[in-house]
PDB file of C-alpha atoms in Angstrom:
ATOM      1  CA  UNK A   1      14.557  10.388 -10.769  1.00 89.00           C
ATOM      2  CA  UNK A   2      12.523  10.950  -7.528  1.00 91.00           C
ATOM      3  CA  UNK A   3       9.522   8.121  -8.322  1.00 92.00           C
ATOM      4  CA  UNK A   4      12.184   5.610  -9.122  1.00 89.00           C
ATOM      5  CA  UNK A   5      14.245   5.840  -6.270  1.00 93.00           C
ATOM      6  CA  UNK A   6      11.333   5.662  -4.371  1.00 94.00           C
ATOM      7  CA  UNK A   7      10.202   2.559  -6.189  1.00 91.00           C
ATOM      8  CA  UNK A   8      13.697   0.986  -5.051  1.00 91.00           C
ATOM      9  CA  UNK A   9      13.351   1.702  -1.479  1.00 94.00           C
ATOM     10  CA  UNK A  10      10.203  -0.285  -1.208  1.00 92.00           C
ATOM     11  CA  UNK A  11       7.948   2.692   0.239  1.00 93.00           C
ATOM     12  CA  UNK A  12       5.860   2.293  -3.087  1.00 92.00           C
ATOM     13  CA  UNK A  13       5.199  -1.494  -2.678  1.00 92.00           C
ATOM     14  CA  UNK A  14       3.888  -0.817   1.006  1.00 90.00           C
ATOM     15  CA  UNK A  15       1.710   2.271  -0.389  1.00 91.00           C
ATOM     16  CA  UNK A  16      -2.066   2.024  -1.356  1.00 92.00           C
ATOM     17  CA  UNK A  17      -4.993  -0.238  -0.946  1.00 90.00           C
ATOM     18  CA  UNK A  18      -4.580  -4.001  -0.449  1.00 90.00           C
ATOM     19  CA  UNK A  19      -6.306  -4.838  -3.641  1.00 91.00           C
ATOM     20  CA  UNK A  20      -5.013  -1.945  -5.753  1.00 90.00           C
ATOM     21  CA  UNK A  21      -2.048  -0.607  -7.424  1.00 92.00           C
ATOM     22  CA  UNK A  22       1.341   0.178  -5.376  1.00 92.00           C
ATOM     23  CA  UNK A  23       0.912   4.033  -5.437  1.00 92.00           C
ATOM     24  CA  UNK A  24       3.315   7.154  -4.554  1.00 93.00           C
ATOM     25  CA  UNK A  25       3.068   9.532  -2.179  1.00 91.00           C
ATOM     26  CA  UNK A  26       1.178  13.121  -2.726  1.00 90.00           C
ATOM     27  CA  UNK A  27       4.573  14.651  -2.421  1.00 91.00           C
ATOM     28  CA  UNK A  28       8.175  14.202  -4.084  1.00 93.00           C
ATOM     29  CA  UNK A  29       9.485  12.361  -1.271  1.00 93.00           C
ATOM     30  CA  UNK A  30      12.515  10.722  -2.451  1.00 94.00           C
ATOM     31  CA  UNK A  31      13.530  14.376  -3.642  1.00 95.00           C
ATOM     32  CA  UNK A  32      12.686  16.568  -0.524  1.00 94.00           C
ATOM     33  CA  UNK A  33      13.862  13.605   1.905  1.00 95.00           C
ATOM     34  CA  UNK A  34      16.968  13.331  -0.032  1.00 95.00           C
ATOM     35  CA  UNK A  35      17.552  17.309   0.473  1.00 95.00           C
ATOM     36  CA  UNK A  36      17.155  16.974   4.059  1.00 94.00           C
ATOM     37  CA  UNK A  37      19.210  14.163   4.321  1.00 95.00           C
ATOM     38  CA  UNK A  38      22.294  15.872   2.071  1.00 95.00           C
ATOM     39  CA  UNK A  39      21.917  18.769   4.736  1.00 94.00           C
ATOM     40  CA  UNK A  40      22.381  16.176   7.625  1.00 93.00           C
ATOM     41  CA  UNK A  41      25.463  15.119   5.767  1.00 94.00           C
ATOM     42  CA  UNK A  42      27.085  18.553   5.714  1.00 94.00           C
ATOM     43  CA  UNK A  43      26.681  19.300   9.148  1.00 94.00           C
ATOM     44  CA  UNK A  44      28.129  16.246  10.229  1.00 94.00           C
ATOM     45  CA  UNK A  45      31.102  16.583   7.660  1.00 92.00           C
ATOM     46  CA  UNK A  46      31.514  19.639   8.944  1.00 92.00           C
ATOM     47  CA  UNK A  47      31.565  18.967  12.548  1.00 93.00           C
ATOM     48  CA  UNK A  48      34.588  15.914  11.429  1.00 93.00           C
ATOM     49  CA  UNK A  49      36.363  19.218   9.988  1.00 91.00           C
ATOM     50  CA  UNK A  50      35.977  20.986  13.672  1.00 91.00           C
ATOM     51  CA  UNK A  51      36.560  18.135  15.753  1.00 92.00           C
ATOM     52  CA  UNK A  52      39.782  17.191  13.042  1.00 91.00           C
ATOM     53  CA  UNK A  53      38.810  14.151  12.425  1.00 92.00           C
ATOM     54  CA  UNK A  54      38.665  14.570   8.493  1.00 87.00           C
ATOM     55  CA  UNK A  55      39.790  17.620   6.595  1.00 86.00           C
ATOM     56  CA  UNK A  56      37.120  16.594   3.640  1.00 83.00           C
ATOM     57  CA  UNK A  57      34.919  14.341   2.554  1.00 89.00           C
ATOM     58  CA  UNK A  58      32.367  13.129   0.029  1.00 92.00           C
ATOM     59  CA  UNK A  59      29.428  12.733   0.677  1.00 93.00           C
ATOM     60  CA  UNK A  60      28.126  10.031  -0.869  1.00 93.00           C
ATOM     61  CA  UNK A  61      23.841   9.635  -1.160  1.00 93.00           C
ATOM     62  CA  UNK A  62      22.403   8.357  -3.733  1.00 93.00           C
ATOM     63  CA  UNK A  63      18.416   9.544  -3.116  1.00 93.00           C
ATOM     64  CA  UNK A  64      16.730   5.638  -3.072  1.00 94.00           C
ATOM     65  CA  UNK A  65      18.569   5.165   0.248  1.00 94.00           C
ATOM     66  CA  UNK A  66      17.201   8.187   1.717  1.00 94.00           C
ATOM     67  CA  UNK A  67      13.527   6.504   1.686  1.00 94.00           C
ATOM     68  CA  UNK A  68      14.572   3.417   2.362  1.00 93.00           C
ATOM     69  CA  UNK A  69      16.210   4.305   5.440  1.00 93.00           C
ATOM     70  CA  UNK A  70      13.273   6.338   6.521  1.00 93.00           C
ATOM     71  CA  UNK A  71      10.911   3.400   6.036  1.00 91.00           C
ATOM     72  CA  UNK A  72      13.393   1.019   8.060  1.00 90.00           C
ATOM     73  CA  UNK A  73      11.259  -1.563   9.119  1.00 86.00           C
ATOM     74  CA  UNK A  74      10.869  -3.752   5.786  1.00 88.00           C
ATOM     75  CA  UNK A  75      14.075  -5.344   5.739  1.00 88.00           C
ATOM     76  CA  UNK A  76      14.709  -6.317   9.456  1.00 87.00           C
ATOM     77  CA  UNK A  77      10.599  -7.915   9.389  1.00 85.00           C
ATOM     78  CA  UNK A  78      11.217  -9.562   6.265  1.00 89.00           C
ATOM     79  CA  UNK A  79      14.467 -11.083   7.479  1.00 86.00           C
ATOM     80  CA  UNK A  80      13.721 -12.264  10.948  1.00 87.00           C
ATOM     81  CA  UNK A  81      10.427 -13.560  10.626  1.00 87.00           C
ATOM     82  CA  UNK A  82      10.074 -13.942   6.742  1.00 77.00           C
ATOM     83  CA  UNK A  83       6.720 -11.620   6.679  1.00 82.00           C
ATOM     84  CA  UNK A  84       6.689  -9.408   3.471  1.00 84.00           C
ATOM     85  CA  UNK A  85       4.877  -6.140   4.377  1.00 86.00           C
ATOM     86  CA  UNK A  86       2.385  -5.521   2.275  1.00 86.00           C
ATOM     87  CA  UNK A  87      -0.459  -2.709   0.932  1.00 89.00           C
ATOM     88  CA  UNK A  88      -2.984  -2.406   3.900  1.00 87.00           C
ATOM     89  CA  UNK A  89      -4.849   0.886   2.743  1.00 86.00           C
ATOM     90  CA  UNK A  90      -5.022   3.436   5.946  1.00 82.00           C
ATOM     91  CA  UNK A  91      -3.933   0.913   8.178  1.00 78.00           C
ATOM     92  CA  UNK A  92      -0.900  -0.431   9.100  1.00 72.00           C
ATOM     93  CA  UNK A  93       1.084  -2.237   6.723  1.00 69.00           C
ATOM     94  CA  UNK A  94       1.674  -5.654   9.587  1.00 71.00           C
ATOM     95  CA  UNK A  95      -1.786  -5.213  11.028  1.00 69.00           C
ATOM     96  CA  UNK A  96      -0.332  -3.651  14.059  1.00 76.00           C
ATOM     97  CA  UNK A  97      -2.903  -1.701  16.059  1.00 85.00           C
ATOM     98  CA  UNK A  98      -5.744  -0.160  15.235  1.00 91.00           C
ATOM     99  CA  UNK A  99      -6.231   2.971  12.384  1.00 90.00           C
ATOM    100  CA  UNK A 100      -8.280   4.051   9.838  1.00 90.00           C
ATOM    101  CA  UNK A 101      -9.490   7.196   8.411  1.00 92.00           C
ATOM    102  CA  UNK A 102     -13.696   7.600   7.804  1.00 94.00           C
ATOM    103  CA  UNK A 103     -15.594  10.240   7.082  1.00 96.00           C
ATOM    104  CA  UNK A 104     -17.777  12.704   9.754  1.00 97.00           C
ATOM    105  CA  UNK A 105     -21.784  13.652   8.980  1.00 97.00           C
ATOM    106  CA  UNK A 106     -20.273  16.954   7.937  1.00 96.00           C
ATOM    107  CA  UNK A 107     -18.381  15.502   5.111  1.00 95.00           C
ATOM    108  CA  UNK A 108     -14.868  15.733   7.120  1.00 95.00           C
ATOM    109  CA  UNK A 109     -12.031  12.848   6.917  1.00 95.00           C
ATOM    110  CA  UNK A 110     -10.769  12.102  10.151  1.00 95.00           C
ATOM    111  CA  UNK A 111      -8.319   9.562  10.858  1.00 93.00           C
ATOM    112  CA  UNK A 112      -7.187   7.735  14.130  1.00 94.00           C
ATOM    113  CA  UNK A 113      -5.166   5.482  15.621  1.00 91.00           C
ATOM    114  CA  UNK A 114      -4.426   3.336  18.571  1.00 93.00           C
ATOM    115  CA  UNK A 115      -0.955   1.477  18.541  1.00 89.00           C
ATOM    116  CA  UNK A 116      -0.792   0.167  22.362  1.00 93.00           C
ATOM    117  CA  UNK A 117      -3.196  -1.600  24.481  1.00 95.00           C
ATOM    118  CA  UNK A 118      -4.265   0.853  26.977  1.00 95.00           C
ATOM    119  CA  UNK A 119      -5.727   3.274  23.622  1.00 95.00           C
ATOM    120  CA  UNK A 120      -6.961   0.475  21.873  1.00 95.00           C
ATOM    121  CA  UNK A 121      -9.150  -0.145  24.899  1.00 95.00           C
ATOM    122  CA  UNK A 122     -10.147   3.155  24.849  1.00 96.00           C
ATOM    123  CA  UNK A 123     -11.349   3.512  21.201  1.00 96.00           C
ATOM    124  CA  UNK A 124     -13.034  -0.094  22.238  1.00 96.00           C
ATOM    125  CA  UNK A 125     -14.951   1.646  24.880  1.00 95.00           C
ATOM    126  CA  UNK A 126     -15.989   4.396  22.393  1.00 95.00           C
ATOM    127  CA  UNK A 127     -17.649   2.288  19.850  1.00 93.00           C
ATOM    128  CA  UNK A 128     -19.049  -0.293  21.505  1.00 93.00           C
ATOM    129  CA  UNK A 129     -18.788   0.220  25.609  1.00 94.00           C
ATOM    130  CA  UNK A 130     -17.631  -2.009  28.437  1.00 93.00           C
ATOM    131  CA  UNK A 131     -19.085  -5.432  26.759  1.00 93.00           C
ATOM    132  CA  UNK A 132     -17.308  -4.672  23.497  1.00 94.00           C
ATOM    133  CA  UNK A 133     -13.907  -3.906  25.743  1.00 93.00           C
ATOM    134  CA  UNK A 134     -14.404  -7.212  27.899  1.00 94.00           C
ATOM    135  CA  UNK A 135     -14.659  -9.275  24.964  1.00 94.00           C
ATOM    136  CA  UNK A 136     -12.817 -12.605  25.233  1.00 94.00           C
ATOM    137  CA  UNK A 137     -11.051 -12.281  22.266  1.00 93.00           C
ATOM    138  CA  UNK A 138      -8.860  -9.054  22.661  1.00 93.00           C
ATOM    139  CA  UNK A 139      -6.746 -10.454  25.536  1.00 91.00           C
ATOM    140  CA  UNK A 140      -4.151  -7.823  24.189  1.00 93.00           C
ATOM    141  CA  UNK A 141      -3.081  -5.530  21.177  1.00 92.00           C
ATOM    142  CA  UNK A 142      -2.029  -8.493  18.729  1.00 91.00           C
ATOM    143  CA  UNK A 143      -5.567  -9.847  19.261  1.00 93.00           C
ATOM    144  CA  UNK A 144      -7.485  -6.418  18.994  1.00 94.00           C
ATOM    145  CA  UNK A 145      -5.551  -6.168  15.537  1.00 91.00           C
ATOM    146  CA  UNK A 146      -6.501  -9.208  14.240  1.00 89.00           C
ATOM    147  CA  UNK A 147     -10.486  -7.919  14.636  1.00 92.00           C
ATOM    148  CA  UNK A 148      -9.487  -4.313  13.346  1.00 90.00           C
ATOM    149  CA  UNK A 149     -12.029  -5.158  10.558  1.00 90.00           C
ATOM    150  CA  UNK A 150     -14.714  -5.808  12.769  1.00 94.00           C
ATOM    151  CA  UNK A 151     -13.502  -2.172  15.824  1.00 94.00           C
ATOM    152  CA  UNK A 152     -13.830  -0.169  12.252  1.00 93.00           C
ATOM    153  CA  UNK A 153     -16.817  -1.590  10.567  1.00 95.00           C
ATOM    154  CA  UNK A 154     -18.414  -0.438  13.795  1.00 95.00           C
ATOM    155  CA  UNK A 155     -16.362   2.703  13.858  1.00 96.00           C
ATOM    156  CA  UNK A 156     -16.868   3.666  10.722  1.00 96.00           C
ATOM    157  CA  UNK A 157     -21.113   4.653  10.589  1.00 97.00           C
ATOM    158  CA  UNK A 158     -20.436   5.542  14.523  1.00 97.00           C
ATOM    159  CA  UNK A 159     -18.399   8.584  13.275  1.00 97.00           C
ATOM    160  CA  UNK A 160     -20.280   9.334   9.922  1.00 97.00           C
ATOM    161  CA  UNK A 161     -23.501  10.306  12.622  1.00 97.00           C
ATOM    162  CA  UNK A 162     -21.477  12.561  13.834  1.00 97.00           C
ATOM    163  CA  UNK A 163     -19.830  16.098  13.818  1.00 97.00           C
ATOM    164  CA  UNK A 164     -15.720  16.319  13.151  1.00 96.00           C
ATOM    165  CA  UNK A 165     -15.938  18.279  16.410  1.00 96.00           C
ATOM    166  CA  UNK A 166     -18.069  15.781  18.300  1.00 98.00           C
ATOM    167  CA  UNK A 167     -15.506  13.147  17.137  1.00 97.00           C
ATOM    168  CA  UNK A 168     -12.559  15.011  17.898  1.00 96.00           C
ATOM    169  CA  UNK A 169     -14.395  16.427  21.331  1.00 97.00           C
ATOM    170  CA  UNK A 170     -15.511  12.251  21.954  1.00 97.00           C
ATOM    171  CA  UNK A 171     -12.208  10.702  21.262  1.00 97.00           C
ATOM    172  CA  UNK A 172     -10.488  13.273  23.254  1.00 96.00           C
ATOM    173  CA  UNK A 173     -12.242  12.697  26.446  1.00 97.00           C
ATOM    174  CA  UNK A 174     -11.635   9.210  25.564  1.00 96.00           C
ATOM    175  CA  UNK A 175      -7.925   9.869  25.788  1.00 96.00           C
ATOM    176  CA  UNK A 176      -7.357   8.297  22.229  1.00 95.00           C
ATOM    177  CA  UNK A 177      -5.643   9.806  19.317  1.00 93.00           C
ATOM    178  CA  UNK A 178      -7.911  11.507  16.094  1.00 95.00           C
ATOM    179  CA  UNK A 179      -7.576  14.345  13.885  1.00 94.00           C
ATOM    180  CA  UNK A 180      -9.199  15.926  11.103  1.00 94.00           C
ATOM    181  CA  UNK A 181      -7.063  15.249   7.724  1.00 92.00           C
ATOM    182  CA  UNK A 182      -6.420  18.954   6.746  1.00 92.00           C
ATOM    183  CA  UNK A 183      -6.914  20.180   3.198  1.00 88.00           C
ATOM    184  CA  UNK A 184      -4.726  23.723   2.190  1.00 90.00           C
ATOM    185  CA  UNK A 185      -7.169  26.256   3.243  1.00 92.00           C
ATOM    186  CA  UNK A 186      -7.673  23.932   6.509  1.00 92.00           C
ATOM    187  CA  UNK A 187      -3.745  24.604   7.639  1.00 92.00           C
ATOM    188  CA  UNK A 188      -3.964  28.659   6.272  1.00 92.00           C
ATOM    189  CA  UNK A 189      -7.047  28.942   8.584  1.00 94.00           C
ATOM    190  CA  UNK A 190      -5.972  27.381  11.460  1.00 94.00           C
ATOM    191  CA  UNK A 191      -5.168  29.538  14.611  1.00 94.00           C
ATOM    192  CA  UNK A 192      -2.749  27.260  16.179  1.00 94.00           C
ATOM    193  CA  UNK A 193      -0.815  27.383  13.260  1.00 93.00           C
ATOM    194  CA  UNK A 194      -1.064  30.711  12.595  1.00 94.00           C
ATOM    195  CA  UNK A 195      -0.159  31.342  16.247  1.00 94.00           C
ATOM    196  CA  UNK A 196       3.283  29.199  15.384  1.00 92.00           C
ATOM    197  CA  UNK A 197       4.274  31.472  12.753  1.00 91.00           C
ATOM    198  CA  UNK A 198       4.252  28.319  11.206  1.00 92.00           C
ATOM    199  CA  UNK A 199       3.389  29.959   7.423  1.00 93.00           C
ATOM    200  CA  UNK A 200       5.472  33.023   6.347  1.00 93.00           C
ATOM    201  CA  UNK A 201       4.400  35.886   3.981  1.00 91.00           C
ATOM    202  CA  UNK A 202       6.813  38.105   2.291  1.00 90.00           C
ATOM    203  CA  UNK A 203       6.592  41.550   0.889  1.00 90.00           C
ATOM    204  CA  UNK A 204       5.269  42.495  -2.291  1.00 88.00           C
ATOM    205  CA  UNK A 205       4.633  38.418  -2.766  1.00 87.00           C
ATOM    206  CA  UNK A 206       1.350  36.766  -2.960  1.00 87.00           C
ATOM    207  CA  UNK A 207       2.634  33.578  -2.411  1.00 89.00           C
ATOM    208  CA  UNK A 208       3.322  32.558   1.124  1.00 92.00           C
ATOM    209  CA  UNK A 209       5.579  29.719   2.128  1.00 92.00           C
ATOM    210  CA  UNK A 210       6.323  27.627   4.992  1.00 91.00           C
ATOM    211  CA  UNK A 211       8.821  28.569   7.526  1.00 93.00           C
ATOM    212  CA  UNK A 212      11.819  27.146   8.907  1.00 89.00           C
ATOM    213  CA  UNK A 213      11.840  24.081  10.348  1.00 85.00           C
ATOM    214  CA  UNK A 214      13.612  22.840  13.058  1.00 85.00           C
ATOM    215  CA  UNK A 215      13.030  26.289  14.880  1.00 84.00           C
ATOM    216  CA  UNK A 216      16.202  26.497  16.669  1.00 81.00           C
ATOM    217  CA  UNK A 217      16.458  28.518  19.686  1.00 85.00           C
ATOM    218  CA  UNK A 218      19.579  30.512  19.638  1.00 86.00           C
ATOM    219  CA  UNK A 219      20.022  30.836  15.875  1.00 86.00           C
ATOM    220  CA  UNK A 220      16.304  30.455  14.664  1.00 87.00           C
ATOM    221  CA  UNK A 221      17.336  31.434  10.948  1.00 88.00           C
ATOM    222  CA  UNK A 222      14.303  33.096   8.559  1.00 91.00           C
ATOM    223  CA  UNK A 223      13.085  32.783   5.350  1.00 91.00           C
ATOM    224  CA  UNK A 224      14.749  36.534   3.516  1.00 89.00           C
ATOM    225  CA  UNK A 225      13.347  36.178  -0.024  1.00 87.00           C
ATOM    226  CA  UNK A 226      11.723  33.871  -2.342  1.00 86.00           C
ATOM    227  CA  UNK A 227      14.093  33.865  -4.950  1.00 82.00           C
ATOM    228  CA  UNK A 228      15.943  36.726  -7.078  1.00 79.00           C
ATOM    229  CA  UNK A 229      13.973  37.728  -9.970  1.00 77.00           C
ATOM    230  CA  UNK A 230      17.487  38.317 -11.603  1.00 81.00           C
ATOM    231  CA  UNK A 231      19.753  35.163 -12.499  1.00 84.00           C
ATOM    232  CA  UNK A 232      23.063  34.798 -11.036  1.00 83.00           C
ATOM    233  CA  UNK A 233      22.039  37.670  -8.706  1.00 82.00           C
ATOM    234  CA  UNK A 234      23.833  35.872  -5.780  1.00 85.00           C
ATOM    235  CA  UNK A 235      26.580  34.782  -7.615  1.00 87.00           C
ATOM    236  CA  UNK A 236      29.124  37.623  -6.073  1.00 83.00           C
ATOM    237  CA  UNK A 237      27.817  36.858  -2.279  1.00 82.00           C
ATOM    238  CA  UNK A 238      28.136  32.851  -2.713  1.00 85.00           C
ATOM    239  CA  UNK A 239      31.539  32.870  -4.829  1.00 87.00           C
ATOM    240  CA  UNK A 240      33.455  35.802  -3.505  1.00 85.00           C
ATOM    241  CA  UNK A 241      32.150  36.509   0.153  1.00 85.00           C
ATOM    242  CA  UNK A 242      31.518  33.004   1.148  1.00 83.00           C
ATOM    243  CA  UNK A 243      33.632  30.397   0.030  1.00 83.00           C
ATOM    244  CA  UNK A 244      36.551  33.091  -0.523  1.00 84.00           C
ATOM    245  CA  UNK A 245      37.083  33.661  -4.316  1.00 86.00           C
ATOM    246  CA  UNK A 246      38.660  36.439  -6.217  1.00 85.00           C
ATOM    247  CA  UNK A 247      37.729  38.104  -9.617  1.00 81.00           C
ATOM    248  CA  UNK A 248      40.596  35.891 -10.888  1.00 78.00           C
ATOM    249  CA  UNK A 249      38.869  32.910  -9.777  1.00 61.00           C
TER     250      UNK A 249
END
């Protein structure tokens, strides 16, 4: 039921290109956000039990609200000043800032983005150099947006002449924000996440998974096993040794 909760929450609507279809994410979101957010709920059920404010609860989640509560902004924009967010591709769905993702003369995707002034100016500078920052027009971030067309048709050819690492090396002595849009074998080869620990391997498994995440720094937790082979193999441990049962039940 993941795709139509998500439909309900209004992420979908806000997803794709402006003159496309609404499309879903490249991951189960409303299932994996829904998880997290179930989790959230234990812990703070559980801290009611501690603190003795509650001896129980449900918890009650049904998974479109999980989305829709991560996406936030829709309602409160829609309601005070009666804009409808909309489909706006890579960029913003209000036309706030400056974003976009283009590809590099080595066939690379790299997206950036510049949500305040002062980084806005920068990417400005980048492009098109002092006259293009001094224009008239982009008296401040509002105005820059409305002319994002314009910053990325210029953008756009500037970083397809060049390398991902020239753009990357450029737009971080520019003090702006861009990054290569990694593909699988992208995050398995690179060091700093490999220096993280950020993807596990197990033994005797081929497949390797990703950590855990938050990384906490007294009780870090691990990743033990990827799943019995035999079913109901945990049965005893979960029943008996933690929540307390007997063979009688």
């Amino acid at each position: 039921f993941g795709k139509a909760a998500e439909a309900l929450s209004g992420v979908v609507h806000v997803t794709g290109l402006p003159d496309g279809p609404p499309m879903h994410a490249g991951f189960p979101m409303g299932d994996m956000t829904t998880g997290l957010m179930g989790a959230y709920g234990v812990v703070m059920a559980l801290y009611a039990i501690r603190t003795g404010q509650a001896r129980g609860q449900v918890i009650d989640l049904p998974i479109y609200e999980t989305p829709m509560r991560l996406l936030d902004y829709h309602i409160p924009v829609r309601t005070a000043s009666a804009l409808v967010p909309a489909r706006n591709g890579n960029r913003q769905p209000l036309g706030f800032g400056l974003s976009g993702i283009f590809q590099s003369r080595d066939g690379r995707w790299i997206t950036y983005s510049a949500a305040t002034l002062s980084v806005a100016r920068r990417v400005l500078n980048l492009v098109g150099g002092e006259a293009f920052v001094n224009d008239p027009r982009f008296t401040d971030l509002p105005a820059i947006s409305r002319c994002d067309a314009e910053v990325n048709a210029r953008l756009e050819p500037w970083i397809a002449a060049r390398s991902a690492e020239e753009v990357l090396r450029a737009f971080g002595e520019a003090q702006a924000v861009a990054e290569i849009v990694y593909d699988t074998d992208a995050i398995l080869a690179d060091p700093h996440i490999a220096a993280r620990g950020n993807i596990k391997a197990m033994p005797g498994e081929s497949a390797r998974v990703v950590d855990v995440v938050p990384r906490l720094g007294q009780t870090p937790g691990q990743v033990r096993f990827l799943g019995r082979k035999e079913v109901g193999a945990d049965t005893k441990e979960v029943l008996q040794d933690l929540l307390g049962l007997s063979d009688a039940g």
